[in-house]
Tab-separated table of C-alpha atoms and ligand atoms in Angstrom:
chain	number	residue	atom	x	y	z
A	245	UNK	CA	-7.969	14.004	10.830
A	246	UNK	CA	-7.265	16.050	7.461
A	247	UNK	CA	-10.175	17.183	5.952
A	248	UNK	CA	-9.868	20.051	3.692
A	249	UNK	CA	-8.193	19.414	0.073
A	250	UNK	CA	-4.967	21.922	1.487
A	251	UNK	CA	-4.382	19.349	4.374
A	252	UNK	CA	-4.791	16.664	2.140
A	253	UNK	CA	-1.971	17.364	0.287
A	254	UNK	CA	-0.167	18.549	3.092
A	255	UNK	CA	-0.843	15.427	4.765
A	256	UNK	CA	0.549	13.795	1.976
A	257	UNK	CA	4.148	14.920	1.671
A	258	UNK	CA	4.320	14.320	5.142
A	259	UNK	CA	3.874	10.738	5.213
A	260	UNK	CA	6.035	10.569	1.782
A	261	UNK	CA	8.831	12.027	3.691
A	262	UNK	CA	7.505	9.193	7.101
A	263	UNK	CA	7.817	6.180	4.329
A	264	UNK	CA	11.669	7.264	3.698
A	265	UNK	CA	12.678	7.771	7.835
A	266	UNK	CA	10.054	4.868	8.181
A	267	UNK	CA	13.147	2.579	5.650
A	268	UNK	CA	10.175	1.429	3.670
A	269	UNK	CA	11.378	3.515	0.364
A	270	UNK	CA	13.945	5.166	-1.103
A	271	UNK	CA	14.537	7.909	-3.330
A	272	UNK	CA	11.391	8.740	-5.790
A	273	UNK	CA	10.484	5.393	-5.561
A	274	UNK	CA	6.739	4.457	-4.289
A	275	UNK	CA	3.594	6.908	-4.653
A	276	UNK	CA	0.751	7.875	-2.480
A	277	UNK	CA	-2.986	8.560	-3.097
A	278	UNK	CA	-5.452	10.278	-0.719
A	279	UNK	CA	-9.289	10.581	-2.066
A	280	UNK	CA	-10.980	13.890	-1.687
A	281	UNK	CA	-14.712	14.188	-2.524
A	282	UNK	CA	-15.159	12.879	-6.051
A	283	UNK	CA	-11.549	12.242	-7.038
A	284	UNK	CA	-7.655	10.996	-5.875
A	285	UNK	CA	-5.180	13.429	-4.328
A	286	UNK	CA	-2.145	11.560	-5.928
A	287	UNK	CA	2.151	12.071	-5.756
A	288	UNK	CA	3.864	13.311	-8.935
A	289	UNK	CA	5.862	11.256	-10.873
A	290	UNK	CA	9.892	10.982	-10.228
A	291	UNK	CA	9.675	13.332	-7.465
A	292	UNK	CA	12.740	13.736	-4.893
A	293	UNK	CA	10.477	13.181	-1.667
A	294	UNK	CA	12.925	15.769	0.488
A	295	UNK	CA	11.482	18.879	-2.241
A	296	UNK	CA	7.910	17.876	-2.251
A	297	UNK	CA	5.489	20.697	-2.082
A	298	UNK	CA	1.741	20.654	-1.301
A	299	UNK	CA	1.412	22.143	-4.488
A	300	UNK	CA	2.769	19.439	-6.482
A	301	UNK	CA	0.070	16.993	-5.316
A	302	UNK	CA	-1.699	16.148	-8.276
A	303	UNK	CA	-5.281	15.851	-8.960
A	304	UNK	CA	-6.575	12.679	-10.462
A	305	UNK	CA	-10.524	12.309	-11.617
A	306	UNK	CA	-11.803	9.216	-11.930
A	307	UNK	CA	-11.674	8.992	-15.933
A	308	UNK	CA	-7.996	9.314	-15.624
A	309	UNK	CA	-7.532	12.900	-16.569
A	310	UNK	CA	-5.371	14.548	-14.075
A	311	UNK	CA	-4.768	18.189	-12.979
A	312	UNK	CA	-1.558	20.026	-11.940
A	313	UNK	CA	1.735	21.409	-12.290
A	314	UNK	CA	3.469	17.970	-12.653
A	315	UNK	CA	2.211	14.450	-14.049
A	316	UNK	CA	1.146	12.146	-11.914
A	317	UNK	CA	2.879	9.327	-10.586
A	318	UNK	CA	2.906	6.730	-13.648
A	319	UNK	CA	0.979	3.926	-11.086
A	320	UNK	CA	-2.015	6.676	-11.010
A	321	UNK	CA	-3.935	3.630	-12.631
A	322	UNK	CA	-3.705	0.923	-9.902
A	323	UNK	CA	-4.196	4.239	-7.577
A	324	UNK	CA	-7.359	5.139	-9.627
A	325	UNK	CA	-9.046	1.713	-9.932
A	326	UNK	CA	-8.198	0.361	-6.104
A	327	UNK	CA	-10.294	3.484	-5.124
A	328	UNK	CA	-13.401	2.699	-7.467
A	329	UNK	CA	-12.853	-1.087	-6.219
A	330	UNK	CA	-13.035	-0.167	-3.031
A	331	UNK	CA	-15.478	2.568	-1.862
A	332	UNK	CA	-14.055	2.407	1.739
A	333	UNK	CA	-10.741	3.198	1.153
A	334	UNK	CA	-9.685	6.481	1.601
A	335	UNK	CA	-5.955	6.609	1.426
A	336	UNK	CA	-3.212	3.993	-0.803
A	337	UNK	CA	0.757	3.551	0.101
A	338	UNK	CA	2.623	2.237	-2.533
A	339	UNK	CA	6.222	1.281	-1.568
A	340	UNK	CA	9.196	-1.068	-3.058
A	341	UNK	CA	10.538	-1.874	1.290
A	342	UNK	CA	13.306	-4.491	1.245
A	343	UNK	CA	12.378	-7.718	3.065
A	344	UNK	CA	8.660	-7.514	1.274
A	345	UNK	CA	9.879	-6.752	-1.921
A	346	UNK	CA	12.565	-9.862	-1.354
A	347	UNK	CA	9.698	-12.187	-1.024
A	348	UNK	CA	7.511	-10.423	-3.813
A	349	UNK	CA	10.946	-11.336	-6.009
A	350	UNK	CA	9.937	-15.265	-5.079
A	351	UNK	CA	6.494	-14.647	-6.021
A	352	UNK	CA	5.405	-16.296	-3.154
A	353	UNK	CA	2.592	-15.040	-0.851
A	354	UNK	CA	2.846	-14.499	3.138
A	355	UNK	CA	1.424	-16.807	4.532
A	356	UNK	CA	0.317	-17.029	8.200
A	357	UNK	CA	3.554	-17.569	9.911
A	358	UNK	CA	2.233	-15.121	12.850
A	359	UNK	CA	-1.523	-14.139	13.730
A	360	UNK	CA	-0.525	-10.346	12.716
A	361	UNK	CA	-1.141	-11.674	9.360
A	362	UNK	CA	-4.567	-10.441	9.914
A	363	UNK	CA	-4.239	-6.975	10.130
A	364	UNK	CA	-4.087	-7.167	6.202
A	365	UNK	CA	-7.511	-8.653	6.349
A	366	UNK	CA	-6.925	-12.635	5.926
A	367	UNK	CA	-4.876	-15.067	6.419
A	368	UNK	CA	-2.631	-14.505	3.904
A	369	UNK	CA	-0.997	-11.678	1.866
A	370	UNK	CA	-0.901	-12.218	-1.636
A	371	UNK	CA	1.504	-11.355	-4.357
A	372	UNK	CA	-0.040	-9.914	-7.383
A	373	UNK	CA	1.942	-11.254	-10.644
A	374	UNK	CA	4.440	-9.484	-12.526
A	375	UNK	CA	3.413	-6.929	-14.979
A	376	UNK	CA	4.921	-3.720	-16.499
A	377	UNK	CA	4.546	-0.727	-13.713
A	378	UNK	CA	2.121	1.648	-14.773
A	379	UNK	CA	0.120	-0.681	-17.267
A	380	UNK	CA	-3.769	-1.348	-16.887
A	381	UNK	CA	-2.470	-5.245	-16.570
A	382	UNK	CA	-0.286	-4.230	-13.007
A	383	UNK	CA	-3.707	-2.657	-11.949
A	384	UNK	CA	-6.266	-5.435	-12.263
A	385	UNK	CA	-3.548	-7.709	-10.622
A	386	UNK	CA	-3.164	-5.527	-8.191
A	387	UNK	CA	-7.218	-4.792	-7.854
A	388	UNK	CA	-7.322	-8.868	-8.018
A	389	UNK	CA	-5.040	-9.692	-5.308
A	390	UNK	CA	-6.601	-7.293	-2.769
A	391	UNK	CA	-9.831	-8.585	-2.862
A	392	UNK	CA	-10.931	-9.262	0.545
A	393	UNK	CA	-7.505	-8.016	1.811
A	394	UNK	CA	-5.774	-4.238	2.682
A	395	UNK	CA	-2.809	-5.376	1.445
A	396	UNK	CA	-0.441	-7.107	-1.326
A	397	UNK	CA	2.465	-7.773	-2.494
A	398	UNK	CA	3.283	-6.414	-6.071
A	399	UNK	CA	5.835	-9.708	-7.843
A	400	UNK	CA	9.161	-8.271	-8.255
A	401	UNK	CA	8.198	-4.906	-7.222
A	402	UNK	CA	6.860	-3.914	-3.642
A	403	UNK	CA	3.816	-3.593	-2.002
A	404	UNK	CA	0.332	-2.049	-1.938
A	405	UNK	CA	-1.157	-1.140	1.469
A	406	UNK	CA	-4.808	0.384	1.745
A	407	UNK	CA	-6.896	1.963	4.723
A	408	UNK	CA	-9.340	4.443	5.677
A	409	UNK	CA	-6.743	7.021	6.467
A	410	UNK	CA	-3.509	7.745	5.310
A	411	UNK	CA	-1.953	7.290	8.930
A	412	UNK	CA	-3.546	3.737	8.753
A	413	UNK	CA	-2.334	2.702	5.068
A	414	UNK	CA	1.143	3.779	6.356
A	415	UNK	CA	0.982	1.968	9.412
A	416	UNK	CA	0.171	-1.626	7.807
A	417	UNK	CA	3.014	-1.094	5.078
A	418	UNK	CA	4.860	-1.162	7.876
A	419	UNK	CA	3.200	-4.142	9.419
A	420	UNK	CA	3.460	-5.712	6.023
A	421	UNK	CA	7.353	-5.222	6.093
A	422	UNK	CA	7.249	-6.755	9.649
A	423	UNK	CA	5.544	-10.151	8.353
A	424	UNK	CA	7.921	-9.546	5.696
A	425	UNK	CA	10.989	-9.745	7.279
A	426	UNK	CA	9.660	-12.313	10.114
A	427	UNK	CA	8.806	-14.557	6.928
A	428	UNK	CA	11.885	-14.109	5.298
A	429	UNK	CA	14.352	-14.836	8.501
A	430	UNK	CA	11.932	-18.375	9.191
A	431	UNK	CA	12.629	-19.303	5.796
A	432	UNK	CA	16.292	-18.932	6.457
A	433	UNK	CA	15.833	-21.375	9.441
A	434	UNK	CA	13.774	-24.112	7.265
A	435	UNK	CA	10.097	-24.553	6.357
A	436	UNK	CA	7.873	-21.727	7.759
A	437	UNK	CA	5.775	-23.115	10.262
A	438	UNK	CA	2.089	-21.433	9.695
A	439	UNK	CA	-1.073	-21.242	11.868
A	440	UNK	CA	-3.803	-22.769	10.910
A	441	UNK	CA	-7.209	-21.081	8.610
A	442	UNK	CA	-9.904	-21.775	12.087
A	443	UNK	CA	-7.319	-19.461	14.225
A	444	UNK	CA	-6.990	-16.765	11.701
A	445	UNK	CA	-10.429	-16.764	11.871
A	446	UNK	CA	-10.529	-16.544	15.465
A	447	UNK	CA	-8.073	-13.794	15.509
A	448	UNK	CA	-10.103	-11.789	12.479
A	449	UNK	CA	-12.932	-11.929	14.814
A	450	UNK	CA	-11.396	-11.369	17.563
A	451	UNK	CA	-9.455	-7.902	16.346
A	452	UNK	CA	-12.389	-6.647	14.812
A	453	UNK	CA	-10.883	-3.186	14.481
A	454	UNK	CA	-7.935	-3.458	16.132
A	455	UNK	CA	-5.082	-1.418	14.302
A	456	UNK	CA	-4.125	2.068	13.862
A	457	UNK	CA	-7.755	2.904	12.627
A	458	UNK	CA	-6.957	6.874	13.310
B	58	13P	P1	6.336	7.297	-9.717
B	58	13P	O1	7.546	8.144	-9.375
B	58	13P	O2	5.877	7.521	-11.133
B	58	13P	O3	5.252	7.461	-8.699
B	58	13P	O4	6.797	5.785	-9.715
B	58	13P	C1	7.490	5.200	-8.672
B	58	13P	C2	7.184	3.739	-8.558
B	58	13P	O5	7.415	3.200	-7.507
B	58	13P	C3	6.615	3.005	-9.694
B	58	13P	O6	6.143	1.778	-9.271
């Protein structure tokens, strides 16, 4: 586990470069966020991924004020105010993957069409409504539709996965893509078929903290 501000940031580009080989983003699309003591370790803005530096990390405080060579990414606000939200949360993945972004185009939610749905902390994933990236208003949607959950999706943009590492934020955007893709091949076959709220919460219970909680 990463623990000084240098592997942090190294850390970082890493799992920037992991999201692309991963097929969850493409090109400078997407951002990432790590928190470090009192502020957010956050990607620059319209950065090619493949020429990342840990230099170019940028440093966010909590007022918004940011230091660096480069600007921060232009969704340091949703960044910035999922981290006060959520004092457990150590590490955000933003990403625009296909299939979830596909259903965040529908605006609809993912419901629990398999128990995995959990994962994300409920039993549903739900899509925040549109608003302009970057803006304050794409923020407290975002903040608003991952109450209770790690997880949303982002309505005609992509998806925001949270965790208490940065290896465990990347692994449920991927498990987010998986529902994702799972929901969007049963609606292809007819109505999706979904379990019931009583066995989600059997299933919450029952994973407690199962997951990549590394
Ligand atoms: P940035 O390059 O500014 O991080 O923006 C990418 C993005 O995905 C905006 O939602």
């Amino acid at each position: 586990m990463e623990t000084t501000e240098l592997e942090k940031r190294r850390a970082i580009v890493a799992a920037c470069l992991e999201m692309n080989r991963l097929g969850i983003n493409q090109g400078t699309s997407g951002n990432i966020s790590v928190r470090h003591e009192d502020y957010v370790l956050i990607t620059p803005t319209s950065t090619p991924y493949e020429t990342l530096t840990a230099s170019d990390i940028v440093k966010l405080n909590m007022d918004g004020t940011t230091e660096g060579l480069l600007q921060a990414s232009s969704e340091w606000r949703f960044h910035r105010d999922i981290m006060a939200a959520k004092p457990e949360v150590n590490a955000i993945v933003h990403s625009h993957p296909i299939y979830s972004t596909m259903i965040a185009i529908m605006g609809l939610d993912i419901p629990a069409i398999h128990y995995m749905v959990a994962v994300a902390g409920g039993s549903d994933i739900k899509c925040a409504p549109y608003a302009t990236f970057g803006t304050s208003e794409l923020s407290e949607n975002a903040v608003k539709a991952l109450e209770n959950r790690k997880a949303c999706l982002l309505e005609h943009h992509g998806i925001i996965a949270v965790g208490t590492s940065l290896s465990n934020a990347l692994w449920l955007s991927v498990e987010v893509e998986t529902l994702a893709r799972q929901y969007h091949g049963t609606l292809q076959l007819g109505q999706a078929r979904v379990l019931p709220p009583d066995e989600i919460s059997r299933v919450l219970e029952k994973m407690g903290t199962y997951g990549h909680n590394k």
